[in-house]
Coordinates of C-alpha atoms and ligand atoms in Angstrom, one line a residue:
X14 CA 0.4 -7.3 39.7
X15 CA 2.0 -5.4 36.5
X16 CA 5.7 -5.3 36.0
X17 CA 7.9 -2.9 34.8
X18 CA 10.8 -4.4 33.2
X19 CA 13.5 -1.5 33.3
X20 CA 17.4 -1.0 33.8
X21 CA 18.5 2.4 35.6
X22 CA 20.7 3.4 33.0
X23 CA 20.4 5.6 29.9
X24 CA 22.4 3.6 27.9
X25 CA 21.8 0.0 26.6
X26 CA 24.4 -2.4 28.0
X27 CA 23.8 -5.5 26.5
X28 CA 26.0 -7.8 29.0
X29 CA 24.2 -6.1 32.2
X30 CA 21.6 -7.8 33.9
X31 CA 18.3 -6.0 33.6
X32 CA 16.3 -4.7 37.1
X33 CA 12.5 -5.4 37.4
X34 CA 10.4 -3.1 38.6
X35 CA 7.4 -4.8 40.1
X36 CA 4.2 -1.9 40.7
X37 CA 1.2 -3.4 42.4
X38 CA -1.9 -2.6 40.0
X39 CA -3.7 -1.0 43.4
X40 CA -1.5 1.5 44.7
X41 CA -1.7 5.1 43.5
X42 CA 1.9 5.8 43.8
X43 CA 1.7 9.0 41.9
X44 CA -1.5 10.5 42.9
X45 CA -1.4 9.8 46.8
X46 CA -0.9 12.5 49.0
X47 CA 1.8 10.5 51.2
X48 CA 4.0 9.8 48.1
X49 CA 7.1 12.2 48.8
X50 CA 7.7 12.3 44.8
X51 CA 5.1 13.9 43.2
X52 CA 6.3 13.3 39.7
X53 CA 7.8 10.2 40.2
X54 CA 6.3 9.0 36.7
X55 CA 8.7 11.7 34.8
X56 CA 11.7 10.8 37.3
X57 CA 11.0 6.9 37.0
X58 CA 10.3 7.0 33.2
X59 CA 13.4 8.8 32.0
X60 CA 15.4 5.6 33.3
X61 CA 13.9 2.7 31.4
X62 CA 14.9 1.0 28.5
X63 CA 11.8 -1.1 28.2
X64 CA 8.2 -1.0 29.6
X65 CA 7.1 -4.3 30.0
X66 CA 3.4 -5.3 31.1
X67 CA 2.9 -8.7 32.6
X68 CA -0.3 -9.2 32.5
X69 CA -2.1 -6.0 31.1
X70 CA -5.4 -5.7 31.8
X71 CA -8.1 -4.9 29.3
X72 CA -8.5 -1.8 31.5
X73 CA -4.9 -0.8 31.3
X74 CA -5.1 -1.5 27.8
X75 CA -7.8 0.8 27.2
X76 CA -6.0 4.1 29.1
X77 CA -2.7 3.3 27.1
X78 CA -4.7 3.5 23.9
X79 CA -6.6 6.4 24.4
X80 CA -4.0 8.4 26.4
X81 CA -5.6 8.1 30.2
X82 CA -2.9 9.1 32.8
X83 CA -4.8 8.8 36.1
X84 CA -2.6 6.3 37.9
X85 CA 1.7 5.8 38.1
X86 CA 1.5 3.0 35.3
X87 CA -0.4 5.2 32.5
X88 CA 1.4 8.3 33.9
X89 CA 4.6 6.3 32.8
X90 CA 3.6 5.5 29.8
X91 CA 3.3 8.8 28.7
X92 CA 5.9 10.0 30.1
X93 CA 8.4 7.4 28.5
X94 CA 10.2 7.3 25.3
X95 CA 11.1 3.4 26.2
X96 CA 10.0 0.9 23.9
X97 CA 7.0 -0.7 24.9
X98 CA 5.6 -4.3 25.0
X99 CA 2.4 -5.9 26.5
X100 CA 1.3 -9.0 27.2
X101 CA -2.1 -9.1 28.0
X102 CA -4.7 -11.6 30.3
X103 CA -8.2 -11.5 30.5
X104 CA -11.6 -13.3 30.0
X105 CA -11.5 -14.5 26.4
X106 CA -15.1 -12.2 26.1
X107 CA -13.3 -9.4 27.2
X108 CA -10.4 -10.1 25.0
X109 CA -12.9 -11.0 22.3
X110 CA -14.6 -7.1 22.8
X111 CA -14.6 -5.0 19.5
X112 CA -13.6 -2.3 22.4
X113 CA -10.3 -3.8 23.4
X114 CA -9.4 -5.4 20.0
X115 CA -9.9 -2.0 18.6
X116 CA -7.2 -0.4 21.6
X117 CA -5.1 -3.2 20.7
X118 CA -5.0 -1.8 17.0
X119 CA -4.6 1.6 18.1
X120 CA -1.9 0.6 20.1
X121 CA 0.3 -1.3 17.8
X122 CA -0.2 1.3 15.2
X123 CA 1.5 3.4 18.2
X124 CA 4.5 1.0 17.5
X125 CA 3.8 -0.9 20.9
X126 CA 4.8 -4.5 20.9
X127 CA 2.0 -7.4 21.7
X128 CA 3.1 -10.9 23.1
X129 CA -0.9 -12.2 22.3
X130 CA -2.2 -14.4 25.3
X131 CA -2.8 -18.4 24.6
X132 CA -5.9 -20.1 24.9
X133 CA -6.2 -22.0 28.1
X134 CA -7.6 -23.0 31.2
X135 CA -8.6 -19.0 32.5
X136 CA -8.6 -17.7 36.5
X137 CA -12.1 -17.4 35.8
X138 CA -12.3 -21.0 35.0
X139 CA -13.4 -21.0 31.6
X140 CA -11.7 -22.1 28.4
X141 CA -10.7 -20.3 26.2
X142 CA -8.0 -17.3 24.6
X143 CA -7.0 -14.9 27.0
X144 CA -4.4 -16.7 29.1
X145 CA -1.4 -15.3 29.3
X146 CA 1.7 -16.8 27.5
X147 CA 4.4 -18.9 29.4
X148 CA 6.6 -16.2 30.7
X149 CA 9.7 -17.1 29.2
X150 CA 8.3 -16.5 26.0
X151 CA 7.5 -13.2 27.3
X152 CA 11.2 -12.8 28.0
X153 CA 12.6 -14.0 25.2
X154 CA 10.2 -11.4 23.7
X155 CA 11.3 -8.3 25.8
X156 CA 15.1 -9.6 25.0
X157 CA 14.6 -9.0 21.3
X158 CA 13.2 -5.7 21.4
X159 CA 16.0 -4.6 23.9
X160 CA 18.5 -6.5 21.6
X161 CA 16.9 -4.5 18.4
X162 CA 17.4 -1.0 20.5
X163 CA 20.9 -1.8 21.2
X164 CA 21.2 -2.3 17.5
X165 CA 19.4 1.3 17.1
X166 CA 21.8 2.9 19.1
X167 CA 25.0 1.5 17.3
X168 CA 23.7 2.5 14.5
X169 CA 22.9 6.1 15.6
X170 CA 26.3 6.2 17.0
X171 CA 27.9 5.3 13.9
X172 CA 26.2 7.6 11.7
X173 CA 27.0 10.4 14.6
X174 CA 30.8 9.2 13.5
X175 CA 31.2 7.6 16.7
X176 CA 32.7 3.9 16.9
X177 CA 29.8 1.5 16.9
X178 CA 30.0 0.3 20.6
X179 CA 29.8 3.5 22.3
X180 CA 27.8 4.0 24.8
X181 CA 27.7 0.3 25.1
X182 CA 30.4 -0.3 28.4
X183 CA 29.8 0.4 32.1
X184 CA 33.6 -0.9 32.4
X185 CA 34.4 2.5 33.6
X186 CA 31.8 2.8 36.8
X187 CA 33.3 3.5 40.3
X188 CA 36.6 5.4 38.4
X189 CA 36.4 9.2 39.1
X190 CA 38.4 10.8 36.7
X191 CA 40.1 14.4 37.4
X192 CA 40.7 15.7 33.6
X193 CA 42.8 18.9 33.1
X194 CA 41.6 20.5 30.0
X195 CA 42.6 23.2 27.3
X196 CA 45.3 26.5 27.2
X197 CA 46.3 28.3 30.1
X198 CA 46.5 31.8 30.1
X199 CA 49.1 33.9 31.8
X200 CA 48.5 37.7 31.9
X201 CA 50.8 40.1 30.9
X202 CA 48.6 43.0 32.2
X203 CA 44.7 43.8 32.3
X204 CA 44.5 43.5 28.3
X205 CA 47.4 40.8 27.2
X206 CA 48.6 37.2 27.8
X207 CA 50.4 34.7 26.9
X208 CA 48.5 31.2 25.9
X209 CA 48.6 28.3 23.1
X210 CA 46.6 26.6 20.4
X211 CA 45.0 24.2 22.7
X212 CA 41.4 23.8 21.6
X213 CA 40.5 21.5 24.9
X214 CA 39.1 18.5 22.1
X215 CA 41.4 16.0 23.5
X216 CA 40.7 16.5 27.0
X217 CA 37.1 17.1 26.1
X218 CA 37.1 13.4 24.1
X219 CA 38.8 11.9 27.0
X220 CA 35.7 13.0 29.5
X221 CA 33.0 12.1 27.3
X222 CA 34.8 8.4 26.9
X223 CA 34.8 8.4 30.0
X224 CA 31.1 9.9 31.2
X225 CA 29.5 7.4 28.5
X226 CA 31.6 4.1 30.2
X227 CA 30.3 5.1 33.2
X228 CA 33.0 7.0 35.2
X229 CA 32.3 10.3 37.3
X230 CA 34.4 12.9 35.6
X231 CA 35.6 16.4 36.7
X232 CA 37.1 18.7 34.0
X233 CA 39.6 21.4 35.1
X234 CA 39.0 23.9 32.0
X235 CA 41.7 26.3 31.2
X236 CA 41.0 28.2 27.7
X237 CA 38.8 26.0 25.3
X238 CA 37.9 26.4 21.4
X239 CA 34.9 23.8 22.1
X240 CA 32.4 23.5 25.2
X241 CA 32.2 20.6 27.7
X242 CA 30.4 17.8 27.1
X243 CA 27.3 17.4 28.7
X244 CA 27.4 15.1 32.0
X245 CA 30.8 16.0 34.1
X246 CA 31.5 18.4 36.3
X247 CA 33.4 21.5 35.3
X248 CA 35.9 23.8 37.1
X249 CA 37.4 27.0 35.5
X250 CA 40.8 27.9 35.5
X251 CA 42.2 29.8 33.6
X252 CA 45.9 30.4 34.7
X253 CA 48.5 27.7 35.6
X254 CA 48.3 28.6 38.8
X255 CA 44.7 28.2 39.4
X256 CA 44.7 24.8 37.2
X257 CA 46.9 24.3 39.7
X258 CA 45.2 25.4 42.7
X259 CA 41.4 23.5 41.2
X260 CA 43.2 20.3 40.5
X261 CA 44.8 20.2 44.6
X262 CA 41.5 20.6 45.5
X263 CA 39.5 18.1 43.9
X264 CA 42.9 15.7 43.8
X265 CA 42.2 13.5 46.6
X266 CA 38.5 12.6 45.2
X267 CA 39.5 11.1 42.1
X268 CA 40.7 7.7 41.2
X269 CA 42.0 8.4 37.9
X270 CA 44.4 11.4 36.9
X271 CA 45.0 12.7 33.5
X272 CA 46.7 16.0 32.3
X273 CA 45.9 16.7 29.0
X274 CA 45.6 20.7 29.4
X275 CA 48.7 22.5 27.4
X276 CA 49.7 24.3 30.7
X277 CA 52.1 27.1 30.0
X278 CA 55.2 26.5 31.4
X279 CA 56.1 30.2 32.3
X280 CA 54.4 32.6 32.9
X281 CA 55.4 36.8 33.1
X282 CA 56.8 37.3 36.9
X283 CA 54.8 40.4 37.9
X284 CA 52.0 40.8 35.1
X285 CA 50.8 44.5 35.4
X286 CA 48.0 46.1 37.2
X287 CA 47.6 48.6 34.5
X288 CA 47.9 48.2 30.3
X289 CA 51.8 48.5 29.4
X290 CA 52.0 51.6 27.3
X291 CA 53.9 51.6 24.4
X292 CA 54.6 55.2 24.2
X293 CA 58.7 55.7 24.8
X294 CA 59.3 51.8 24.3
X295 CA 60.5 50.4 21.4
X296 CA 61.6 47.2 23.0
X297 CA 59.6 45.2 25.6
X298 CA 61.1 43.1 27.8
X299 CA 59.3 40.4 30.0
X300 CA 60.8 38.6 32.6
X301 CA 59.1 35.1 32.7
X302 CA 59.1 32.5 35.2
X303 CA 57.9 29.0 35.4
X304 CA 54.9 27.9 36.1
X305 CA 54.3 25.4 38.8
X306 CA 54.1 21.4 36.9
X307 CA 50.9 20.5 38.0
X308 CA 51.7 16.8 36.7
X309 CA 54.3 16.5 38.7
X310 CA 53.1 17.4 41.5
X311 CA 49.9 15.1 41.3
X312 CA 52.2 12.5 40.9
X313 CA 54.3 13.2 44.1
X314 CA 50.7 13.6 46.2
X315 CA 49.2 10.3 44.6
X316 CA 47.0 7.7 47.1
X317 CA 47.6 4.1 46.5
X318 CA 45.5 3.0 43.8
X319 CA 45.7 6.7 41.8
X320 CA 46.4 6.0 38.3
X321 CA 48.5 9.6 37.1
X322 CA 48.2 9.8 33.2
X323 CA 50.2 12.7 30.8
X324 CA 50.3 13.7 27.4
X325 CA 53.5 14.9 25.4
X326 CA 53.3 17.2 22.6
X327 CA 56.3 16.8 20.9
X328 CA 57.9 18.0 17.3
X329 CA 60.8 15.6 17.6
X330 CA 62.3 12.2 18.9
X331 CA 58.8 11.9 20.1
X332 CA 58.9 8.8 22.1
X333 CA 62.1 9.2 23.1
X334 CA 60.9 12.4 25.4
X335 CA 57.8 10.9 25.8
X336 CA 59.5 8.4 27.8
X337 CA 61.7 10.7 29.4
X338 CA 58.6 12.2 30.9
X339 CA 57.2 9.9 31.8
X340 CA 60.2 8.5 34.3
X341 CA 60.5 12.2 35.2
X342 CA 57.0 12.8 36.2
X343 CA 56.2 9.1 37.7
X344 CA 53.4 8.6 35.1
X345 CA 51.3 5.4 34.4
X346 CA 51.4 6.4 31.7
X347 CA 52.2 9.0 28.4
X348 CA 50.0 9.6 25.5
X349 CA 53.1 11.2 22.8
X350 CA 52.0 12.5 20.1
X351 CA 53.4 14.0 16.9
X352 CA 51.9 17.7 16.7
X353 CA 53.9 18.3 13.1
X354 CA 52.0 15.4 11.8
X355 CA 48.9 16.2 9.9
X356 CA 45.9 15.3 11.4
X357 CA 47.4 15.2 14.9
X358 CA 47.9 18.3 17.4
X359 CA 45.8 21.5 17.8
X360 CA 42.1 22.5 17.0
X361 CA 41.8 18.7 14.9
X362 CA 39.3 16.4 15.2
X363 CA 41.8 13.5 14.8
X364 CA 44.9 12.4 16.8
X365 CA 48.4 10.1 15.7
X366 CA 49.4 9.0 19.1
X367 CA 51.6 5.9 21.1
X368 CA 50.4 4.9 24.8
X369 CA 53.7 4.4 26.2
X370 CA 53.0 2.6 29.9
X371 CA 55.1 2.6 32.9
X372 CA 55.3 -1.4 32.5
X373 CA 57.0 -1.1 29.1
X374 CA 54.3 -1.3 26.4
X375 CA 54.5 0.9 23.2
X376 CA 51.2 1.0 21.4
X377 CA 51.4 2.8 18.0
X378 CA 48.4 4.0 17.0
X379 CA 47.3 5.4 13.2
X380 CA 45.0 8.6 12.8
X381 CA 42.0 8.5 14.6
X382 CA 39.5 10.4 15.9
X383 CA 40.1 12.3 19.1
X384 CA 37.0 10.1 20.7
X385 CA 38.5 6.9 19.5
X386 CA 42.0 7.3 20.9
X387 CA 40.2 8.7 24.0
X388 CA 38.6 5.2 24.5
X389 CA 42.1 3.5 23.4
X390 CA 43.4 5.4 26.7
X391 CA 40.6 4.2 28.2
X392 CA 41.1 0.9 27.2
X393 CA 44.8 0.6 28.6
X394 CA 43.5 2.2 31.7
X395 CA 41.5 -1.3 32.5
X396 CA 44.5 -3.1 31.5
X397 CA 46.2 -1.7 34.5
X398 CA 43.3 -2.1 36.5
X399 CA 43.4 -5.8 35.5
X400 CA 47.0 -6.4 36.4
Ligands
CTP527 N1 51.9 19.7 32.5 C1 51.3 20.2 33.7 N2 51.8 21.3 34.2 C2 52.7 22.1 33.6 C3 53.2 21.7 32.4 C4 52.8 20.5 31.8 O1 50.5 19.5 34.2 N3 53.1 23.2 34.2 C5 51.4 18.4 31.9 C6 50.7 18.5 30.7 O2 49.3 18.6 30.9 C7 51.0 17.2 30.0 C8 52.4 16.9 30.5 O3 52.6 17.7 31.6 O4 50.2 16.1 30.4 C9 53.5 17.2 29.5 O5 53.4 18.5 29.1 P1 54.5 19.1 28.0 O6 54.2 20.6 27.8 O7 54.5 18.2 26.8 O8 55.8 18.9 28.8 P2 56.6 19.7 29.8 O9 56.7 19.0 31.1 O10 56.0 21.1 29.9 O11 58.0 19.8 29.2 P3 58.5 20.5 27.8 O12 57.6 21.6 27.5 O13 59.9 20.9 28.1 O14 58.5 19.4 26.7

């Protein structure tokens, strides 16, 4: 019997407990007419974070090295990026073969990992090497090479500019987060509108928090400088009103609320069918109305359990409105920010904020990135969880 040791998730979680995969060396999953997945070795391989053999044969051996891929197990290894380790068993004059010594070279020139069998009492009953080691050795083994990826991948994140433990939490799995993202636009006629500087990066760092801690997330996209990220689900809106109408929709699906497009709060009363001429008019008047609070109004139609999160833009006595919104909208909680400050507000890649939460806390924050204060948000999310 070979095993696969493997974990479902892309990302490396240290604290999780890993899931064993246990593949009979006999069956032809891949190749047999009755399997209902007939690439199950590219959908099973893009999942695992370390391919483990336990005991390799000098058969399997002997594919890996020279790139065979006629059964599920050397499919797999082809088809994965995962590290690799083997620990093999055999007769010590099969070990012992020029043949599979030389595979074994080839193989850890390949970067693949060997935890070398003992010498020992064999199944054939002869003595000698080829037994294979004591299995918690072999998963100490694995352990380490997991441990050194996670270290890969803290590293890559850092040098991406991201905060070393990204990517590193599940704490976020079973929330389903509804996102409102971006400017509005409200049309004036066919040709004009009125919008913001919203550039969407806020909203757009809050989902991606939120996709790589494990969350399902929905966007609600009004006008964006910058694209989604890759991983949630996206619904365009571009006016208030059908931000408005999206986020109803979807409302009742998600755990987790926040409203961090720039809606516009009015919007012209009857934009035009046809482009306003300006021949004859020196003077232009539009008669604007408001535009339905979408906040609000998630907040009045919140389930139990439906955390309802803001932001406030302000350019003055910042937490004092923040705080007045956040009593007038019945939020969990208000993410105030400064957007006179440098480094804070529109188009940046960096933030000034204070979480205000509905039980009183105040939590000043210095500049940041957008990401990082997206995973502070996160942060006090849990804490409200918690309590
Ligand atoms: N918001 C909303 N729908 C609106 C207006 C605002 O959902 N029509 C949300 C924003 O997404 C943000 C919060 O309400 O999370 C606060 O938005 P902001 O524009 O700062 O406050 P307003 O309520 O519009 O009040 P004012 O503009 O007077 O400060």
């Amino acid at each position: 019997m070979s095993q696969l040791l493997v974990r479902r998730s892309h990302r490396v979680q240290p604290h999780r407990p890993y899931q064993v995969f246990s593949l009979p060396d006999d069956q032809e999953y891949d190749y047999d007419p009755a399997n209902p997945d007939p690439i199950a070795h590219i959908n099973f391989s893009q999942d695992i974070d370390l391919l483990l053999i336990v005991p390799a044969t000098a058969n399997i051996i002997a594919k890996f090295a020279n790139g065979v891929a006629d059964d599920f197990l050397s499919s797999t290894y082809l088809a994965s990026t995962a590290p690799v380790m083997i620990a093999p068993a055999m007769n010590t004059t099969m070990w012992e073969q020029p043949a599979t010594q030389r595979n074994i070279q080839r193989l850890k020139a390949d970067g693949v990992h060997f935890v070398e069998p003992v010498a020992g009492e064999l199944a054939c009953k002869t003595v000698g090497t080829g037994k294979l080691e004591d299995v918690e050795n072999i998963v100490s083994q694995a352990l380490k090479v997991l441990s050194e990826k996670t270290k890969k991948v803290i590293k890559e994140n850092i040098e991406a500019g991201r905060n070393g433990d990204f990517a590193l939490k599940n704490d976020l799995s079973g929330e389903r987060l509804l996102i409102t993202v971006g400017g509005t636009r409200e049309a004036i006629d066919p040709v004009r509108f009125i919008s913001n500087h919203s550039s969407g990066k806020m909203g757009f760092a809050v989902a991606e928090a939120a996709r790589d801690r494990g969350a399902e997330v929905t966007v609600v996209c009004g006008v964006t400088a910058v694209e989604p990220p890759n991983g949630v689900a996206v619904i365009n809106a571009v006016s208030a009103r059908e931000m408005f109408d999206a986020v109803m929709k979807e409302l009742a699906n998600a755990t987790v609320f926040v409203g961090a497009a720039a809606v516009a709060d009015y919007a012209p009363t009857n934009a035009a069918d046809a482009k306003i001429k300006k021949e004859n008019q020196d003077k232009l008047i539009l008669e604007l109305k408001k535009t339905p609070d979408i906040l609000s109004e998630v907040s009045k139609r919140r389930k139990k359990g439906q955390l309802v999160i803001g932001f406030a833009a302000e350019t003055n006595e910042v937490v004092t409105y923040a705080k007045i919104k956040m009593g007038k909208k019945d939020l969990d909680m208000v993410i105030a920010n400064d957007i006179t400050k440098e480094g804070a507000g529109f188009n940046t890649d960096t933030n000034i904020a204070t979480i205000l939460t509905r039980v009183g806390s105040e939590i000043e924050l210095p500049l940041m990135s957008k990401r990082a204060l997206a995973d502070r948000i996160l942060d006090e999310i849990l804490k409200i969880r918690a309590a």
